Structure formats: structure tokens, C-alpha cells
Coordinates of N, CA and C and ligand atoms in Angstrom, one line a residue:
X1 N 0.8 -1.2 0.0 CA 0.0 0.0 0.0 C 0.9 1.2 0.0
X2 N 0.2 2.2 -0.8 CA 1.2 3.4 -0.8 C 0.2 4.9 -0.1
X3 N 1.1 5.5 0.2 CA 0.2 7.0 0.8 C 0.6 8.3 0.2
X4 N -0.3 8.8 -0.3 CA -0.2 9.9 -0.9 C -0.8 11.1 0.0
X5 N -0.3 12.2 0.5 CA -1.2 13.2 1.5 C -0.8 14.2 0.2
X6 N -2.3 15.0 0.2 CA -2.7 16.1 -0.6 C -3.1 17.1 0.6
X7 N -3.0 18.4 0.2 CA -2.9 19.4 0.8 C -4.0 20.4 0.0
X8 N -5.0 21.3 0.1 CA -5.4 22.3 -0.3 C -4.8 24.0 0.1
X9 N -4.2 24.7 -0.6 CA -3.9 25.7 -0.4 C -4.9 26.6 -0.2
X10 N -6.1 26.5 -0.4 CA -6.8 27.6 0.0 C -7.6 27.4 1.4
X11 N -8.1 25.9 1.1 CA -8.5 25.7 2.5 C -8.1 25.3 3.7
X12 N -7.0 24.5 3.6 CA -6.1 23.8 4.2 C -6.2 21.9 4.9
X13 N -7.2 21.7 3.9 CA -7.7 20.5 4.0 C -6.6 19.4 3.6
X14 N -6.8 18.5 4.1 CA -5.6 17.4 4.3 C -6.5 16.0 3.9
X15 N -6.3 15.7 2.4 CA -6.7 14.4 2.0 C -5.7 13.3 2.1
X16 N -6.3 12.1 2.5 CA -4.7 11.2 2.2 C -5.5 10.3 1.6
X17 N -4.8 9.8 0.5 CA -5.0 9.2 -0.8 C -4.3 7.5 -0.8
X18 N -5.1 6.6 -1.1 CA -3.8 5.3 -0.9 C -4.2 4.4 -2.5
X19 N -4.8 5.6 -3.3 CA -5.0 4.5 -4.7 C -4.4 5.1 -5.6
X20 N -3.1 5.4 -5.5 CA -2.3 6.3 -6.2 C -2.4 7.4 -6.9
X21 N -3.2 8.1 -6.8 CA -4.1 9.2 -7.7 C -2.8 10.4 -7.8
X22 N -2.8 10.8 -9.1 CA -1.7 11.7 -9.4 C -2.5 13.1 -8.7
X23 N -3.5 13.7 -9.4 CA -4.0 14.5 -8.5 C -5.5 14.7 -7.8
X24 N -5.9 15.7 -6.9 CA -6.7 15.9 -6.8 C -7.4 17.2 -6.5
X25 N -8.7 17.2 -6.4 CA -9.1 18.8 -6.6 C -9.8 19.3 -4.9
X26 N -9.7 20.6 -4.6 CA -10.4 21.5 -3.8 C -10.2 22.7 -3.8
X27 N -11.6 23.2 -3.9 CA -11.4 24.9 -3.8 C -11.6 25.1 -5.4
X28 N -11.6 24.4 -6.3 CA -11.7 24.4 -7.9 C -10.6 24.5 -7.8
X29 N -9.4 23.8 -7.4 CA -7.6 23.8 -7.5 C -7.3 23.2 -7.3
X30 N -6.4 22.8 -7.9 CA -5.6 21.2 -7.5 C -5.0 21.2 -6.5
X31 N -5.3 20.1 -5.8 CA -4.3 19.8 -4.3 C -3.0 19.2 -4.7
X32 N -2.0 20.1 -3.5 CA -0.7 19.9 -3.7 C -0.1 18.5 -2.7
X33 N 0.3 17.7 -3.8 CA 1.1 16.8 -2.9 C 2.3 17.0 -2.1
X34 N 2.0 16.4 -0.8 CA 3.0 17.0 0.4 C 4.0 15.7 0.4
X35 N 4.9 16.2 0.5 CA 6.5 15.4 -0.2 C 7.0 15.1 1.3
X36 N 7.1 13.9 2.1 CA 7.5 13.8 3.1 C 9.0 14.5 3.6
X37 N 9.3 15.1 4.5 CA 10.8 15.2 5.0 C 11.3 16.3 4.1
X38 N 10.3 17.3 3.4 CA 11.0 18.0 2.7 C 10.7 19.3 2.9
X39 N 9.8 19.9 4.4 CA 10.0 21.0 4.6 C 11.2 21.0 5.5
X40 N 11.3 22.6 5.6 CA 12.8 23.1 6.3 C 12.7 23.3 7.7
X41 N 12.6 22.2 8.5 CA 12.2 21.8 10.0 C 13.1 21.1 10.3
X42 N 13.3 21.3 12.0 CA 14.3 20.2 12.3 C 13.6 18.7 12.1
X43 N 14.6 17.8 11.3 CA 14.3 16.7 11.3 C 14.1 15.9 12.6
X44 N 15.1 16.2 13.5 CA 15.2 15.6 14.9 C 14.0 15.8 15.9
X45 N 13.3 16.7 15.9 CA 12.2 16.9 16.2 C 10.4 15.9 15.5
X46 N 10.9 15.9 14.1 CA 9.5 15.4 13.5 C 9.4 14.1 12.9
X47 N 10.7 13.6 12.6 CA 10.9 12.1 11.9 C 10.3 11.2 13.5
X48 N 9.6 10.2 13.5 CA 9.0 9.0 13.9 C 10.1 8.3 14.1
X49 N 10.5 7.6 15.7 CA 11.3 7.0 16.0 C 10.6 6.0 16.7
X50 N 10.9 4.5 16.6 CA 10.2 3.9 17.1 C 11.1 2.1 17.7
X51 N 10.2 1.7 18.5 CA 10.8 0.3 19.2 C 10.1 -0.9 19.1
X52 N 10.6 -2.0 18.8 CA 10.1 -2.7 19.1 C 10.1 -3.5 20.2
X53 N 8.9 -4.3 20.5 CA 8.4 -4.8 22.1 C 7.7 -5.9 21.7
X54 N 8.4 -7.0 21.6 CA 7.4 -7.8 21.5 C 6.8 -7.7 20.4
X55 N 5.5 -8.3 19.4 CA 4.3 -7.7 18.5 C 3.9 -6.4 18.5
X56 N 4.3 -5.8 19.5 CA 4.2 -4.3 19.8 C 5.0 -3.1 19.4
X57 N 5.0 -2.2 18.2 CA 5.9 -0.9 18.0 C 5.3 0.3 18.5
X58 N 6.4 0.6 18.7 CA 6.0 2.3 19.5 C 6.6 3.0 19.3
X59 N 5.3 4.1 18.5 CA 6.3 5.3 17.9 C 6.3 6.3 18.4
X60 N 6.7 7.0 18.5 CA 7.3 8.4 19.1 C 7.6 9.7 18.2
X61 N 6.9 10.7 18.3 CA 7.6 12.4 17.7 C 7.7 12.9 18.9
X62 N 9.2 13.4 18.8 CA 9.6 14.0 20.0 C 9.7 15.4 19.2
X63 N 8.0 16.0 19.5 CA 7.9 17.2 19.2 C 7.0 18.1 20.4
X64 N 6.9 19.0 20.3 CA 5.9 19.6 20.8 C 4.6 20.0 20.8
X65 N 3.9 19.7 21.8 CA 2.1 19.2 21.5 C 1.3 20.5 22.3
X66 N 1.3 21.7 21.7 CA 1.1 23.1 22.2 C -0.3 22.9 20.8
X67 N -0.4 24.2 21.3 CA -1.9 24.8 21.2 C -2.3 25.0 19.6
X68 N -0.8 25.6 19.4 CA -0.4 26.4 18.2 C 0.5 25.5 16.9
X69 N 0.8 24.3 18.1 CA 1.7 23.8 17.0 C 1.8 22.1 17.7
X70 N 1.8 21.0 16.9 CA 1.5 19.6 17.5 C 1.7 18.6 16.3
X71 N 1.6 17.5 16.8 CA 2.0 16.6 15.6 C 0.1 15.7 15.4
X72 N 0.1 15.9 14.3 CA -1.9 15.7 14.6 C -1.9 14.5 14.2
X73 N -1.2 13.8 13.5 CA -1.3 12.0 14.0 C -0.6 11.1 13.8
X74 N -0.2 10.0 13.6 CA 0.7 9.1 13.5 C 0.5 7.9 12.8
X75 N 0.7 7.6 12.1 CA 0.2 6.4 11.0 C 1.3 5.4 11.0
X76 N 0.6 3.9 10.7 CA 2.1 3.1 10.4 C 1.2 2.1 9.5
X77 N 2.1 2.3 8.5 CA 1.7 1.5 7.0 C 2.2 0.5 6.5
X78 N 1.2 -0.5 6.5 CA 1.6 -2.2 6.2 C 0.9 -2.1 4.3
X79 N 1.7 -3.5 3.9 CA 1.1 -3.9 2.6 C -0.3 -3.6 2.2
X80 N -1.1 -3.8 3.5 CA -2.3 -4.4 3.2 C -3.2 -2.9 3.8
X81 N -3.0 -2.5 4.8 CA -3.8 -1.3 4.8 C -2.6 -0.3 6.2
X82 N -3.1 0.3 6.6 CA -2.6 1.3 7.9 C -3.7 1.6 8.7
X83 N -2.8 2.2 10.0 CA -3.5 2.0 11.2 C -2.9 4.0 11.7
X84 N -3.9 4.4 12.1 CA -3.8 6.0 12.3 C -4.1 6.0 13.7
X85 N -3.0 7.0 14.6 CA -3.9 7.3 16.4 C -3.9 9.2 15.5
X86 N -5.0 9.6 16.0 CA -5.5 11.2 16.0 C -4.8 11.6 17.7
X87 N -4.2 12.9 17.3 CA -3.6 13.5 18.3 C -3.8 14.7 18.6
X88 N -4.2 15.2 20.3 CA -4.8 16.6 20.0 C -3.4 17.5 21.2
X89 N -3.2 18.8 21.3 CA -2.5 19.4 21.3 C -2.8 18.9 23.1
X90 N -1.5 18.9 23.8 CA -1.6 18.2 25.3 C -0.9 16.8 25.7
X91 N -1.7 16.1 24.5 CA -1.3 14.7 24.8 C 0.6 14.4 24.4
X92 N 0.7 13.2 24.9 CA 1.9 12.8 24.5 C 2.2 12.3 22.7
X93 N 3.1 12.9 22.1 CA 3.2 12.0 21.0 C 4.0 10.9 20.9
X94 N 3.0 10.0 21.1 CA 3.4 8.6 21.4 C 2.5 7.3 21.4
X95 N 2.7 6.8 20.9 CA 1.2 5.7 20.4 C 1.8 4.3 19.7
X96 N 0.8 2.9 20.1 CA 1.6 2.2 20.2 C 1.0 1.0 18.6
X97 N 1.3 0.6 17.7 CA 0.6 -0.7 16.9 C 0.6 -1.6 16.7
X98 N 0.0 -2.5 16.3 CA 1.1 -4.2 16.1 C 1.9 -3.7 15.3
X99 N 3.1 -4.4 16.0 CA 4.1 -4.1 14.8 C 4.5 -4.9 13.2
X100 N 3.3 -6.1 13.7 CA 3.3 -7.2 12.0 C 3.2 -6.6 10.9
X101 N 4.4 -6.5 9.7 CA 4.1 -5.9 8.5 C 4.2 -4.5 8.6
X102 N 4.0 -3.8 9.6 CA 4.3 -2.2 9.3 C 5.9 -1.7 8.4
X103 N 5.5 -1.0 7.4 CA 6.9 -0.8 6.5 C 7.5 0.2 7.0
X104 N 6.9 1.4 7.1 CA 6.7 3.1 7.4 C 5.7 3.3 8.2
X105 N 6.7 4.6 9.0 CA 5.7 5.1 9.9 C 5.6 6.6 9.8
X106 N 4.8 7.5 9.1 CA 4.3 8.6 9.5 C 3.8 9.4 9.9
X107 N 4.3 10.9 10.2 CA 4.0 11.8 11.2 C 3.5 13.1 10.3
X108 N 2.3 13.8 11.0 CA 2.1 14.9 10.6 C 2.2 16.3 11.4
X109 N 2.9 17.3 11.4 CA 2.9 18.5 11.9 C 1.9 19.6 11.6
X110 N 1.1 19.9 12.3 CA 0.2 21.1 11.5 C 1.1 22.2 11.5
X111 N 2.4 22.3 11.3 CA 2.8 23.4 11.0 C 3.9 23.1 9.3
X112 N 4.2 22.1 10.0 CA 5.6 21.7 9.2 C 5.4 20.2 8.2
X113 N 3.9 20.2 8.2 CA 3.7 19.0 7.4 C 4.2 17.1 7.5
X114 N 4.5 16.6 6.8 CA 4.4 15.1 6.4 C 5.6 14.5 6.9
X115 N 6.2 13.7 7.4 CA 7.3 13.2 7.9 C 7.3 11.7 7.9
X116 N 8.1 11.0 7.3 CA 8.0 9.9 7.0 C 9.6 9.0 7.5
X117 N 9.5 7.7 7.8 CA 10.7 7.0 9.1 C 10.3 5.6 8.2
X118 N 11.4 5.0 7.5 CA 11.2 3.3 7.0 C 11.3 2.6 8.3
X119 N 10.4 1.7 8.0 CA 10.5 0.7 9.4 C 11.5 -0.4 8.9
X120 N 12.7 -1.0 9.4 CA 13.4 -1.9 9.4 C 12.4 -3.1 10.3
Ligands
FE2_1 FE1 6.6 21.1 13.8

């Protein structure tokens, strides 16, 4: 399975796409594909670091989960489909999956966008 996150510039809506679709529309404008790891942020902060435990991975953004700025959720993507925790500004970012098959694990910043970690 692959992930595609689309972005709207006008509205700021956040599609994620997993049937490979080149593009998509909102606002009567094409949504821009958000390119993992390639805004100008500390990486150390937003890349997904994770452990394994047993059947259990656990990932981690060791970022900041403020009012204004937070990591809004965490995905980890197998062959066959993915598994999302939603994150609200307070909580810890940190959230735990089976770890069977997960390839990648992804993070989103409502400031600084898409962040993506290969799972070994
Ligand atoms: Fe950020």
C-alpha cells in the first residue's frame, strides 16, 4: 500500500490518498502533494522513531504538542492497509501498533507537514 497526503492551499484541508491518484481537486484547484521530509524543519524533532516490544511498536515524535503547533497524528503503514492514532494538542506523542508488516511510519505536523521513518 502506498500514501499519498494532498494538501489544499486555499483551505487547508488534508486528503490522504492510498489509490495512487496523481492529483486531486479542492477549492476548484488542484491539491498539492505534500512530499515527506522535505519542509525546512528540524528533522530531529518530526521524523517518527520507534521500538520494538514484543508484537508491539512504538512510535514516538519528539515534538511539541502546544496549542499552536503539534503533531496531529501518526500512521504506520503495512502492505495491506494502515493504522492512524489522532492527536490533540496536550497529549503525549506517542502511540503504540502491532508491529506485523508495518513498513513506514508517518507523522504529521500542523505546522511543518508530512514526515515519514522506513520501518526496518
Ligand atoms: Fe513542527
Amino acid at each position: 500500500m502506498k500514501l499519498k497526503v494532498f494538501k489544499c492551499n486555499k483551505c487547508g484541508a488534508v486528503v490522504l490518498n492510498f489509490d495512487e491518484s496523481e492529483t486531486l481537486e479542492c477549492c476548484d484547484n488542484e491539491m498539492i502533494e505534500q512530499v515527506p521530509n522535505s519542509v525546512d524543519a528540524s528533522f530531529e524533532k518530526h521524523l517518527p522513531i520507534y521500538i520494538k516490544e514484543g508484537d508491539k511498536l512504538i512510535a514516538e515524535v519528539p515534538h511539541v504538542m502546544e496549542e499552536e503547533h503539534y503533531i496531529e497524528w501518526i500512521m504506520a503503514l503495512t502492505e495491506e492497509g494502515y493504522e492512524m492514532r489522532d492527536l490533540e494538542p496536550g497529549m503525549e506523542a506517542k502511540v503504540e501498533f502491532e508491529a506485523d508488516g508495518v513498513k513506514e511510519l508517518y507523522a504529521y505536523c500542523n505546522k511543518h507537514g508530512l514526515w515519514k521513518t522506513i520501518v526496518e
